mmCIF file of C-alpha atoms and ligand atoms in Angstrom:
data_model
loop_
_atom_site.group_PDB
_atom_site.id
_atom_site.type_symbol
_atom_site.label_atom_id
_atom_site.label_comp_id
_atom_site.label_asym_id
_atom_site.label_seq_id
_atom_site.Cartn_x
_atom_site.Cartn_y
_atom_site.Cartn_z
ATOM 1 C CA MET A 1 55.185 8.100 4.096
ATOM 2 C CA ILE A 2 57.654 9.244 1.132
ATOM 3 C CA LYS A 3 57.333 12.863 0.440
ATOM 4 C CA PHE A 4 57.902 13.957 -3.221
ATOM 5 C CA ASP A 5 59.249 17.322 -3.655
ATOM 6 C CA ASP A 6 60.752 20.029 -6.282
ATOM 7 C CA LEU A 7 64.205 17.131 -6.285
ATOM 8 C CA GLY A 8 62.366 13.755 -6.250
ATOM 9 C CA PRO A 9 62.235 10.854 -5.926
ATOM 10 C CA GLU A 10 62.451 10.512 -9.583
ATOM 11 C CA LYS A 11 62.436 6.503 -9.364
ATOM 12 C CA LEU A 12 60.932 4.131 -6.634
ATOM 13 C CA ILE A 13 61.374 0.416 -7.389
ATOM 14 C CA GLU A 14 60.566 -2.355 -5.134
ATOM 15 C CA VAL A 15 61.475 -5.884 -6.368
ATOM 16 C CA TYR A 16 60.061 -9.035 -4.903
ATOM 17 C CA ASP A 17 60.906 -12.882 -6.003
ATOM 18 C CA PRO A 18 59.201 -15.381 -4.036
ATOM 19 C CA LYS A 19 61.404 -18.471 -4.899
ATOM 20 C CA LEU A 20 64.776 -16.611 -3.792
ATOM 21 C CA GLN A 21 63.012 -14.731 -1.070
ATOM 22 C CA LEU A 22 64.392 -11.668 -2.523
ATOM 23 C CA HIS A 23 62.669 -8.433 -1.271
ATOM 24 C CA GLY A 24 64.493 -5.419 -2.879
ATOM 25 C CA PHE A 25 64.244 -1.920 -3.038
ATOM 26 C CA LEU A 26 65.792 0.772 -5.204
ATOM 27 C CA VAL A 27 65.417 4.777 -5.074
ATOM 28 C CA ILE A 28 67.042 7.109 -7.316
ATOM 29 C CA ASP A 29 66.176 10.400 -5.440
ATOM 30 C CA ASN A 30 67.571 12.883 -7.597
ATOM 31 C CA THR A 31 70.115 12.885 -11.151
ATOM 32 C CA ILE A 32 70.554 16.663 -11.686
ATOM 33 C CA LEU A 33 74.246 16.432 -11.079
ATOM 34 C CA GLY A 34 74.723 12.854 -12.349
ATOM 35 C CA PRO A 35 73.909 8.940 -12.118
ATOM 36 C CA ALA A 36 72.311 8.395 -8.591
ATOM 37 C CA LYS A 37 75.137 7.388 -6.281
ATOM 38 C CA GLY A 38 74.346 5.250 -2.769
ATOM 39 C CA GLY A 39 75.168 2.113 -1.088
ATOM 40 C CA LEU A 40 73.050 -1.504 -0.740
ATOM 41 C CA ARG A 41 72.093 -2.102 2.599
ATOM 42 C CA ILE A 42 71.199 -5.668 3.673
ATOM 43 C CA THR A 43 69.198 -5.552 6.694
ATOM 44 C CA PRO A 44 65.963 -7.906 8.087
ATOM 45 C CA THR A 45 63.892 -4.571 8.433
ATOM 46 C CA VAL A 46 64.921 -2.331 5.511
ATOM 47 C CA THR A 47 62.101 -0.580 3.517
ATOM 48 C CA LEU A 48 61.168 1.505 0.745
ATOM 49 C CA GLU A 49 60.743 4.324 3.029
ATOM 50 C CA GLU A 50 63.812 4.069 4.782
ATOM 51 C CA VAL A 51 65.879 3.648 1.489
ATOM 52 C CA ALA A 52 63.962 6.712 0.120
ATOM 53 C CA ARG A 53 65.258 8.833 2.979
ATOM 54 C CA LEU A 54 68.672 7.765 2.701
ATOM 55 C CA ALA A 55 68.885 8.283 -0.998
ATOM 56 C CA ARG A 56 67.894 11.875 -0.229
ATOM 57 C CA ILE A 57 70.571 12.269 2.118
ATOM 58 C CA MET A 58 72.820 10.980 -0.718
ATOM 59 C CA THR A 59 71.447 13.808 -3.290
ATOM 60 C CA TYR A 60 72.530 16.473 -0.310
ATOM 61 C CA LYS A 61 75.677 14.682 0.328
ATOM 62 C CA CYS A 62 77.048 14.487 -3.208
ATOM 63 C CA ALA A 63 75.913 17.929 -4.062
ATOM 64 C CA LEU A 64 78.251 19.290 -0.758
ATOM 65 C CA ALA A 65 81.078 17.450 -2.025
ATOM 66 C CA GLU A 66 81.001 18.602 -5.622
ATOM 67 C CA LEU A 67 80.734 15.528 -7.062
ATOM 68 C CA PRO A 68 79.260 14.537 -10.385
ATOM 69 C CA PHE A 69 76.684 12.101 -9.066
ATOM 70 C CA GLY A 70 73.190 12.390 -7.830
ATOM 71 C CA GLY A 71 71.502 10.754 -4.997
ATOM 72 C CA GLY A 72 70.463 7.116 -5.010
ATOM 73 C CA LYS A 73 70.016 4.052 -2.085
ATOM 74 C CA SER A 74 69.012 0.322 -2.373
ATOM 75 C CA GLY A 75 68.483 -2.219 0.052
ATOM 76 C CA ILE A 76 67.603 -6.258 0.484
ATOM 77 C CA ARG A 77 65.589 -7.606 3.334
ATOM 78 C CA ALA A 78 67.181 -10.443 4.922
ATOM 79 C CA ASP A 79 68.749 -11.439 8.099
ATOM 80 C CA THR A 80 72.515 -12.070 7.109
ATOM 81 C CA LYS A 81 72.685 -13.997 10.610
ATOM 82 C CA LYS A 82 70.148 -16.613 9.271
ATOM 83 C CA ILE A 83 71.434 -17.144 6.053
ATOM 84 C CA SER A 84 74.788 -18.764 4.207
ATOM 85 C CA ARG A 85 77.389 -16.509 2.421
ATOM 86 C CA GLU A 86 76.439 -18.060 -0.640
ATOM 87 C CA GLN A 87 72.758 -17.509 -0.014
ATOM 88 C CA LYS A 88 73.503 -13.809 0.833
ATOM 89 C CA PHE A 89 75.186 -13.748 -2.751
ATOM 90 C CA GLU A 90 72.694 -14.883 -4.480
ATOM 91 C CA LEU A 91 70.393 -12.231 -3.330
ATOM 92 C CA ILE A 92 72.926 -9.598 -4.491
ATOM 93 C CA ARG A 93 73.307 -11.194 -8.067
ATOM 94 C CA ALA A 94 69.390 -11.244 -8.698
ATOM 95 C CA PHE A 95 68.742 -8.007 -7.213
ATOM 96 C CA ALA A 96 71.366 -6.597 -9.798
ATOM 97 C CA ARG A 97 70.071 -8.940 -12.581
ATOM 98 C CA SER A 98 66.384 -6.990 -11.762
ATOM 99 C CA ILE A 99 67.910 -3.462 -11.735
ATOM 100 C CA LYS A 100 70.444 -4.077 -14.547
ATOM 101 C CA SER A 101 68.469 -1.638 -17.331
ATOM 102 C CA LEU A 102 68.953 1.047 -14.871
ATOM 103 C CA SER A 103 72.718 0.482 -13.417
ATOM 104 C CA PRO A 104 75.268 2.020 -14.283
ATOM 105 C CA SER A 105 73.181 4.507 -16.413
ATOM 106 C CA GLU A 106 71.389 5.747 -13.610
ATOM 107 C CA TYR A 107 72.500 3.990 -10.479
ATOM 108 C CA ILE A 108 75.757 3.074 -9.010
ATOM 109 C CA ALA A 109 75.783 0.911 -6.483
ATOM 110 C CA GLY A 110 78.358 0.982 -3.097
ATOM 111 C CA PRO A 111 78.991 -0.447 -0.317
ATOM 112 C CA ASP A 112 76.470 -0.041 3.082
ATOM 113 C CA VAL A 113 75.314 -1.675 6.300
ATOM 114 C CA GLY A 114 76.166 -5.432 5.699
ATOM 115 C CA THR A 115 77.956 -5.323 2.615
ATOM 116 C CA GLY A 116 81.424 -4.752 1.469
ATOM 117 C CA GLU A 117 83.719 -5.675 -1.086
ATOM 118 C CA ALA A 118 83.033 -9.063 -1.823
ATOM 119 C CA GLU A 119 79.198 -8.292 -2.096
ATOM 120 C CA MET A 120 80.262 -5.592 -4.815
ATOM 121 C CA ALA A 121 82.277 -7.956 -6.805
ATOM 122 C CA GLU A 122 79.101 -10.207 -6.838
ATOM 123 C CA PHE A 123 76.957 -7.106 -7.905
ATOM 124 C CA ILE A 124 79.430 -6.616 -10.563
ATOM 125 C CA LYS A 125 79.765 -10.379 -12.094
ATOM 126 C CA ALA A 126 75.561 -10.271 -12.116
ATOM 127 C CA ASN A 127 75.339 -6.459 -14.044
ATOM 128 C CA GLY A 128 78.416 -7.522 -16.049
ATOM 129 C CA SER A 129 79.680 -3.549 -16.101
ATOM 130 C CA LYS A 130 82.444 -2.827 -13.721
ATOM 131 C CA LYS A 131 80.728 0.997 -13.386
ATOM 132 C CA SER A 132 77.761 -0.495 -11.512
ATOM 133 C CA ALA A 133 79.634 -0.438 -8.228
ATOM 134 C CA THR A 134 82.046 0.980 -6.357
ATOM 135 C CA GLY A 135 83.904 -0.124 -3.394
ATOM 136 C CA LYS A 136 84.884 -3.155 -4.828
ATOM 137 C CA PRO A 137 87.948 -5.061 -4.261
ATOM 138 C CA LEU A 138 91.349 -3.498 -5.197
ATOM 139 C CA LYS A 139 92.448 -6.574 -7.581
ATOM 140 C CA MET A 140 88.739 -5.295 -9.623
ATOM 141 C CA GLY A 141 90.398 -1.821 -9.967
ATOM 142 C CA GLY A 142 88.381 -0.851 -6.667
ATOM 143 C CA LEU A 143 88.801 0.930 -3.499
ATOM 144 C CA PRO A 144 87.460 -1.146 -0.946
ATOM 145 C CA HIS A 145 85.268 0.410 1.882
ATOM 146 C CA GLU A 146 87.621 -1.397 3.740
ATOM 147 C CA LEU A 147 90.405 0.947 3.145
ATOM 148 C CA GLY A 148 88.026 3.279 6.374
ATOM 149 C CA SER A 149 87.853 6.277 3.786
ATOM 150 C CA THR A 150 84.798 7.455 5.809
ATOM 151 C CA GLY A 151 85.890 6.615 9.282
ATOM 152 C CA PHE A 152 89.158 8.748 8.266
ATOM 153 C CA GLY A 153 86.797 11.533 7.112
ATOM 154 C CA ILE A 154 85.007 11.375 10.295
ATOM 155 C CA ALA A 155 88.171 11.988 11.903
ATOM 156 C CA GLN A 156 88.983 14.756 10.148
ATOM 157 C CA ALA A 157 85.753 16.284 10.721
ATOM 158 C CA ALA A 158 86.215 15.949 14.551
ATOM 159 C CA LEU A 159 89.524 17.588 14.022
ATOM 160 C CA VAL A 160 88.134 20.456 12.148
ATOM 161 C CA ALA A 161 85.167 20.718 15.059
ATOM 162 C CA THR A 162 87.637 20.779 18.035
ATOM 163 C CA GLN A 163 89.478 23.695 16.405
ATOM 164 C CA PHE A 164 86.284 25.514 15.985
ATOM 165 C CA LEU A 165 85.514 25.486 19.575
ATOM 166 C CA LYS A 166 89.451 25.712 20.254
ATOM 167 C CA ILE A 167 89.269 22.279 22.273
ATOM 168 C CA PRO A 168 92.909 20.549 21.729
ATOM 169 C CA ILE A 169 92.245 17.230 19.963
ATOM 170 C CA LYS A 170 95.308 15.679 22.258
ATOM 171 C CA GLY A 171 93.511 13.993 24.969
ATOM 172 C CA ALA A 172 89.988 15.042 23.644
ATOM 173 C CA LYS A 173 87.738 12.269 25.147
ATOM 174 C CA VAL A 174 85.807 10.492 22.529
ATOM 175 C CA ALA A 175 82.761 8.042 22.587
ATOM 176 C CA ILE A 176 82.000 5.978 19.537
ATOM 177 C CA GLY A 177 78.495 4.077 19.028
ATOM 178 C CA GLY A 178 78.914 1.334 16.852
ATOM 179 C CA PHE A 179 81.989 -0.428 16.024
ATOM 180 C CA GLY A 180 81.455 -1.671 12.192
ATOM 181 C CA ASN A 181 83.383 0.085 9.265
ATOM 182 C CA VAL A 182 82.549 3.322 10.142
ATOM 183 C CA GLY A 183 83.087 3.509 14.037
ATOM 184 C CA GLN A 184 86.398 1.463 13.954
ATOM 185 C CA PHE A 185 88.127 3.605 11.510
ATOM 186 C CA ALA A 186 87.052 6.451 13.237
ATOM 187 C CA ALA A 187 88.462 5.359 16.580
ATOM 188 C CA LYS A 188 91.770 4.532 14.501
ATOM 189 C CA TYR A 189 92.047 7.631 13.265
ATOM 190 C CA LEU A 190 90.994 9.740 16.149
ATOM 191 C CA PHE A 191 93.706 7.767 18.027
ATOM 192 C CA GLN A 192 96.139 8.380 16.047
ATOM 193 C CA LEU A 193 95.754 12.231 16.297
ATOM 194 C CA GLY A 194 96.332 12.042 20.087
ATOM 195 C CA ALA A 195 92.363 11.515 21.312
ATOM 196 C CA LYS A 196 91.169 9.492 24.001
ATOM 197 C CA ILE A 197 89.098 6.691 22.877
ATOM 198 C CA VAL A 198 87.104 6.311 26.444
ATOM 199 C CA ALA A 199 83.862 4.718 25.260
ATOM 200 C CA VAL A 200 82.894 2.244 22.403
ATOM 201 C CA SER A 201 79.826 0.138 21.943
ATOM 202 C CA ASP A 202 78.119 -2.313 19.569
ATOM 203 C CA SER A 203 75.140 -4.379 19.285
ATOM 204 C CA ALA A 204 76.284 -6.351 22.584
ATOM 205 C CA GLY A 205 76.761 -2.841 24.874
ATOM 206 C CA THR A 206 79.141 0.128 25.962
ATOM 207 C CA ILE A 207 82.646 -0.683 26.986
ATOM 208 C CA TYR A 208 83.532 2.561 28.944
ATOM 209 C CA ASN A 209 86.922 3.438 30.308
ATOM 210 C CA PRO A 210 87.455 7.014 31.356
ATOM 211 C CA THR A 211 91.376 6.864 30.913
ATOM 212 C CA GLY A 212 91.067 5.479 27.514
ATOM 213 C CA VAL A 213 91.319 2.243 25.661
ATOM 214 C CA ASP A 214 93.820 0.529 23.617
ATOM 215 C CA VAL A 215 92.617 0.706 20.397
ATOM 216 C CA LYS A 216 94.661 -1.936 18.667
ATOM 217 C CA LYS A 217 93.790 -3.993 21.833
ATOM 218 C CA LEU A 218 90.182 -3.372 21.462
ATOM 219 C CA LEU A 219 89.926 -4.089 17.622
ATOM 220 C CA LYS A 220 91.482 -7.534 18.269
ATOM 221 C CA VAL A 221 89.039 -7.950 21.138
ATOM 222 C CA LYS A 222 86.510 -7.776 18.481
ATOM 223 C CA GLU A 223 87.878 -9.748 15.925
ATOM 224 C CA LYS A 224 88.260 -12.374 17.980
ATOM 225 C CA THR A 225 85.338 -12.539 20.424
ATOM 226 C CA GLY A 226 82.948 -10.406 18.138
ATOM 227 C CA SER A 227 82.201 -7.527 20.821
ATOM 228 C CA VAL A 228 83.662 -4.714 22.486
ATOM 229 C CA THR A 229 82.154 -5.528 25.721
ATOM 230 C CA LYS A 230 84.727 -8.535 26.162
ATOM 231 C CA TYR A 231 87.473 -5.885 26.398
ATOM 232 C CA GLN A 232 88.774 -6.333 29.846
ATOM 233 C CA ASN A 233 89.698 -2.932 30.882
ATOM 234 C CA GLY A 234 86.625 -1.122 31.282
ATOM 235 C CA GLN A 235 83.123 -0.873 32.674
ATOM 236 C CA VAL A 236 80.145 -2.477 30.748
ATOM 237 C CA PHE A 237 77.062 -0.499 30.261
ATOM 238 C CA GLY A 238 73.870 -1.258 28.073
ATOM 239 C CA GLY A 239 74.408 -0.094 24.177
ATOM 240 C CA GLY A 240 72.300 3.235 24.321
ATOM 241 C CA GLU A 241 74.351 4.054 27.406
ATOM 242 C CA ILE A 242 77.147 5.105 25.354
ATOM 243 C CA PHE A 243 75.619 8.339 24.418
ATOM 244 C CA PHE A 244 74.978 9.763 27.734
ATOM 245 C CA LEU A 245 78.373 8.771 29.025
ATOM 246 C CA PRO A 246 80.841 11.760 29.686
ATOM 247 C CA SER A 247 82.801 12.897 26.575
ATOM 248 C CA ASP A 248 83.965 15.494 24.317
ATOM 249 C CA ILE A 249 83.192 13.935 21.148
ATOM 250 C CA LEU A 250 80.565 11.784 20.464
ATOM 251 C CA ILE A 251 80.398 9.798 17.414
ATOM 252 C CA PRO A 252 77.110 7.871 16.654
ATOM 253 C CA ALA A 253 78.238 5.349 14.103
ATOM 254 C CA ALA A 254 75.627 2.780 13.597
ATOM 255 C CA LEU A 255 71.857 3.366 13.713
ATOM 256 C CA GLY A 256 69.477 6.081 12.893
ATOM 257 C CA ASP A 257 67.394 8.359 15.187
ATOM 258 C CA VAL A 258 69.172 7.237 18.218
ATOM 259 C CA ILE A 259 69.282 11.299 19.426
ATOM 260 C CA THR A 260 65.905 12.598 19.963
ATOM 261 C CA ALA A 261 64.073 15.286 21.625
ATOM 262 C CA LYS A 262 63.238 12.940 24.228
ATOM 263 C CA ASN A 263 67.084 11.803 25.323
ATOM 264 C CA VAL A 264 69.197 14.901 24.123
ATOM 265 C CA ASP A 265 68.970 16.579 27.230
ATOM 266 C CA LYS A 266 71.388 13.564 28.783
ATOM 267 C CA VAL A 267 74.104 14.118 26.096
ATOM 268 C CA ARG A 268 77.144 15.391 27.800
ATOM 269 C CA ALA A 269 79.256 15.901 24.838
ATOM 270 C CA LYS A 270 80.418 19.119 23.741
ATOM 271 C CA ILE A 271 80.469 17.983 19.646
ATOM 272 C CA ILE A 272 78.571 15.193 18.110
ATOM 273 C CA VAL A 273 80.067 14.050 14.697
ATOM 274 C CA GLU A 274 77.196 12.362 12.697
ATOM 275 C CA GLY A 275 78.941 9.114 11.179
ATOM 276 C CA ALA A 276 75.587 7.341 10.989
ATOM 277 C CA ASN A 277 72.877 8.529 8.604
ATOM 278 C CA LEU A 278 70.381 10.700 10.267
ATOM 279 C CA PRO A 279 71.704 9.687 14.063
ATOM 280 C CA VAL A 280 70.116 12.893 15.157
ATOM 281 C CA THR A 281 66.507 14.053 14.928
ATOM 282 C CA GLU A 282 65.930 17.468 13.760
ATOM 283 C CA ALA A 283 64.497 18.683 16.960
ATOM 284 C CA ALA A 284 67.125 17.192 18.871
ATOM 285 C CA GLU A 285 69.659 19.275 16.131
ATOM 286 C CA GLU A 286 67.728 22.516 17.144
ATOM 287 C CA ILE A 287 68.056 21.476 20.967
ATOM 288 C CA LEU A 288 71.707 21.075 20.332
ATOM 289 C CA TYR A 289 72.184 24.480 18.998
ATOM 290 C CA LYS A 290 70.617 25.977 21.449
ATOM 291 C CA ARG A 291 72.544 24.491 24.195
ATOM 292 C CA GLY A 292 75.756 25.411 22.191
ATOM 293 C CA VAL A 293 76.751 21.938 21.044
ATOM 294 C CA LEU A 294 78.244 21.323 17.961
ATOM 295 C CA ALA A 295 76.997 18.746 15.622
ATOM 296 C CA VAL A 296 78.459 18.399 12.664
ATOM 297 C CA PRO A 297 75.607 16.680 9.973
ATOM 298 C CA ASP A 298 75.756 13.595 8.545
ATOM 299 C CA PHE A 299 76.045 14.397 5.221
ATOM 300 C CA VAL A 300 78.934 16.637 5.692
ATOM 301 C CA ALA A 301 81.052 14.248 8.204
ATOM 302 C CA ASN A 302 80.495 10.576 6.631
ATOM 303 C CA ALA A 303 81.015 11.833 2.836
ATOM 304 C CA GLY A 304 84.409 9.883 3.180
ATOM 305 C CA GLY A 305 82.638 6.859 1.888
ATOM 306 C CA VAL A 306 81.042 8.773 -1.405
ATOM 307 C CA ILE A 307 84.082 10.601 -2.164
ATOM 308 C CA SER A 308 86.243 7.407 -2.099
ATOM 309 C CA SER A 309 83.386 5.977 -4.737
ATOM 310 C CA TYR A 310 84.440 8.883 -6.624
ATOM 311 C CA ALA A 311 87.702 8.374 -6.572
ATOM 312 C CA GLU A 312 87.451 4.935 -7.386
ATOM 313 C CA TYR A 313 85.519 5.834 -10.655
ATOM 314 C CA ARG A 314 88.130 8.638 -11.287
ATOM 315 C CA GLY A 315 90.803 5.495 -11.043
ATOM 316 C CA TYR A 316 92.397 7.149 -8.281
ATOM 317 C CA ASN A 317 95.234 5.273 -6.226
ATOM 318 C CA PRO A 318 94.391 4.996 -2.077
ATOM 319 C CA LYS A 319 96.945 7.930 -1.220
ATOM 320 C CA GLN A 320 95.042 10.083 -3.507
ATOM 321 C CA MET A 321 91.544 8.971 -2.370
ATOM 322 C CA PHE A 322 92.920 9.686 1.171
ATOM 323 C CA GLU A 323 94.210 13.162 0.091
ATOM 324 C CA GLU A 324 90.624 13.891 -2.008
ATOM 325 C CA VAL A 325 88.756 12.680 1.236
ATOM 326 C CA SER A 326 90.483 15.260 3.835
ATOM 327 C CA ARG A 327 90.211 18.348 1.177
ATOM 328 C CA LYS A 328 86.730 18.032 0.724
ATOM 329 C CA VAL A 329 85.616 16.899 4.341
ATOM 330 C CA VAL A 330 87.590 19.473 5.710
ATOM 331 C CA LYS A 331 86.944 22.234 3.456
ATOM 332 C CA ASN A 332 83.141 21.756 3.862
ATOM 333 C CA THR A 333 82.896 20.916 7.804
ATOM 334 C CA LYS A 334 84.954 24.599 7.920
ATOM 335 C CA LEU A 335 82.416 26.133 5.358
ATOM 336 C CA VAL A 336 79.564 24.867 7.230
ATOM 337 C CA LEU A 337 80.287 25.541 10.982
ATOM 338 C CA GLU A 338 81.321 29.071 9.631
ATOM 339 C CA LYS A 339 77.900 29.497 8.078
ATOM 340 C CA SER A 340 75.816 28.259 10.812
ATOM 341 C CA LYS A 341 77.936 30.908 13.149
ATOM 342 C CA LYS A 342 77.212 33.433 11.162
ATOM 343 C CA GLU A 343 73.610 33.044 10.028
ATOM 344 C CA LYS A 344 72.794 31.997 13.535
ATOM 345 C CA ILE A 345 71.497 28.495 12.094
ATOM 346 C CA THR A 346 71.897 25.053 13.137
ATOM 347 C CA PRO A 347 74.823 23.549 11.274
ATOM 348 C CA GLN A 348 72.257 21.195 9.487
ATOM 349 C CA ALA A 349 70.026 24.179 7.842
ATOM 350 C CA ALA A 350 73.488 25.515 7.000
ATOM 351 C CA ALA A 351 74.705 22.617 5.173
ATOM 352 C CA LEU A 352 71.319 22.014 3.626
ATOM 353 C CA LYS A 353 71.627 25.647 2.376
ATOM 354 C CA ILE A 354 74.792 25.003 0.870
ATOM 355 C CA ALA A 355 73.901 21.843 -0.853
ATOM 356 C CA LEU A 356 70.715 23.199 -2.368
ATOM 357 C CA GLU A 357 72.468 26.281 -3.690
ATOM 358 C CA ARG A 358 74.932 23.719 -5.747
ATOM 359 C CA LEU A 359 72.250 21.794 -6.985
ATOM 360 C CA LYS A 360 70.273 24.687 -8.207
ATOM 361 C CA ALA A 361 73.067 26.389 -9.629
ATOM 362 C CA LYS A 362 73.685 22.927 -11.819
ATOM 363 C CA GLU A 363 69.959 23.154 -12.696
ATOM 364 C CA LYS A 364 70.275 26.492 -14.599
HETATM 365 P P1 LIG B 401 79.022 -2.008 9.877
HETATM 366 O O1 LIG B 401 77.358 -2.783 9.359
HETATM 367 O O2 LIG B 401 80.268 -2.316 9.505
HETATM 368 O O3 LIG B 401 78.891 -1.744 11.412
HETATM 369 C C1 LIG B 401 77.509 -1.421 12.207
HETATM 370 C C2 LIG B 401 77.977 -1.381 13.791
HETATM 371 O O4 LIG B 401 76.715 -1.162 14.365
HETATM 372 C C3 LIG B 401 78.083 -2.771 14.360
HETATM 373 O O5 LIG B 401 79.491 -2.533 15.076
HETATM 374 C C4 LIG B 401 77.156 -3.275 15.115
HETATM 375 O O6 LIG B 401 77.303 -4.132 16.248
HETATM 376 C C5 LIG B 401 76.691 -1.859 15.232
HETATM 377 N N1 LIG B 401 75.149 -1.972 16.078
HETATM 378 C C6 LIG B 401 74.365 -2.452 15.594
HETATM 379 N N2 LIG B 401 73.034 -2.514 16.272
HETATM 380 C C7 LIG B 401 73.480 -1.559 17.307
HETATM 381 C C8 LIG B 401 73.081 -0.846 18.590
HETATM 382 N N3 LIG B 401 71.443 -1.087 18.660
HETATM 383 N N4 LIG B 401 73.794 -0.163 19.750
HETATM 384 C C9 LIG B 401 75.242 -0.383 19.181
HETATM 385 N N5 LIG B 401 75.702 -0.671 18.199
HETATM 386 C C10 LIG B 401 74.895 -1.216 17.195
HETATM 387 O O7 LIG B 401 78.086 -0.583 9.298
HETATM 388 P P2 LIG B 401 78.686 0.771 9.015
HETATM 389 O O8 LIG B 401 79.218 0.551 7.320
HETATM 390 O O9 LIG B 401 79.812 1.185 9.953
HETATM 391 O O10 LIG B 401 77.740 1.936 8.789
HETATM 392 C C11 LIG B 401 77.297 2.487 10.118
HETATM 393 C C12 LIG B 401 76.505 3.602 10.094
HETATM 394 O O11 LIG B 401 77.169 4.671 9.044
HETATM 395 C C13 LIG B 401 75.038 3.465 9.159
HETATM 396 O O12 LIG B 401 74.131 4.170 9.209
HETATM 397 C C14 LIG B 401 75.577 3.704 7.673
HETATM 398 O O13 LIG B 401 74.429 3.950 6.544
HETATM 399 C C15 LIG B 401 76.478 4.870 7.983
HETATM 400 N N6 LIG B 401 77.175 5.375 6.398
HETATM 401 C C16 LIG B 401 78.193 4.338 6.617
HETATM 402 C C17 LIG B 401 79.112 4.735 5.641
HETATM 403 C C18 LIG B 401 80.452 3.669 5.125
HETATM 404 O O14 LIG B 401 81.224 3.946 4.595
HETATM 405 N N7 LIG B 401 80.524 2.692 5.812
HETATM 406 C C19 LIG B 401 79.217 5.430 4.828
HETATM 407 C C20 LIG B 401 78.437 7.060 5.346
HETATM 408 C C21 LIG B 401 77.135 6.342 6.258
#
């Protein structure tokens, strides 16, 4: 059920073309701060409801990051493992044409699950305006997701959280659930900060080595074989086990709703940095808070991607973009954790309060 409240959603659009087998969704949640910003995801299961939930997260994320963007999201239902690259591009172009009257004026696309710089290039070609999507290739004047802004921001948020709990980042044990764009760069940057990556999962399973994996080697294994489970030096578990292995910092970086009231008691980490959108349910957030586990909310920790979109919009270079991601994510993570401590509310509730205050201030 899609909920309507005083923020939105302003527009819900579903497009269908039986000839092309295109089934797409666009939700413009709120445009108080500017055109709605949010990624285009391609998965076999995406629904209008899922897109609406994610669009709302984008409204909060942009408000919290003090960006001149509203919240939106779009999706195409397709199984990219079963169609060719050209068929996928055709779906993107058809979708871009069908929502052209709203983009870039009210909606600006970006990469998400199943899309990257090449897909954004196709979206722009069909739309006709370079302003209709961010995350485009460098040669088109873009700052592609492939630079790793979100994973970089996750590492920065994790660093702030460790400082907050006075845990040294050097040697801190990290478990990362999902080894795509977010997970890989989070691993790379946390490794650079001296953390020990002890567990990593992807859709094939989990690799665990309590003494730490070599991230560079793991990246190569993933690229060559398609799965982290082929990394020779460690124990292999099922994908879901990653959340319950011993670690200091747990980063769910793949799917939503993976930590729930039902399984949260098995989580052993001291810090959770939410890389994916909505990976921890509200009920689980409450339980974690009562147990003293610090959970940095998704729309605080994973804002690097949309901050990079803003940097691209402003014509920044990659160095300026990384500086902006670091500045905003560090500032907001500190603000949220301090507010949570002071007001004795979950970090999620604290972040929501700040985002809503920023939205209301603009409304006046
Ligand atoms: P991606 O498609 O690049 O990677 C997804 C990863 O999840 C892959 O490694 C895949 O193997 C893994 N995965 C899929 N099913 C799994 C399962 N059952 N168990 C374990 N792993 C599984 O996607 P991404 O861009 O890294 O995005 C990941 C999450 O982060 C999504 O929820 C996305 O909405 C969110 N997010 C991404 C960005 C970004 O900039 N990429 C920004 C904000 C939020």
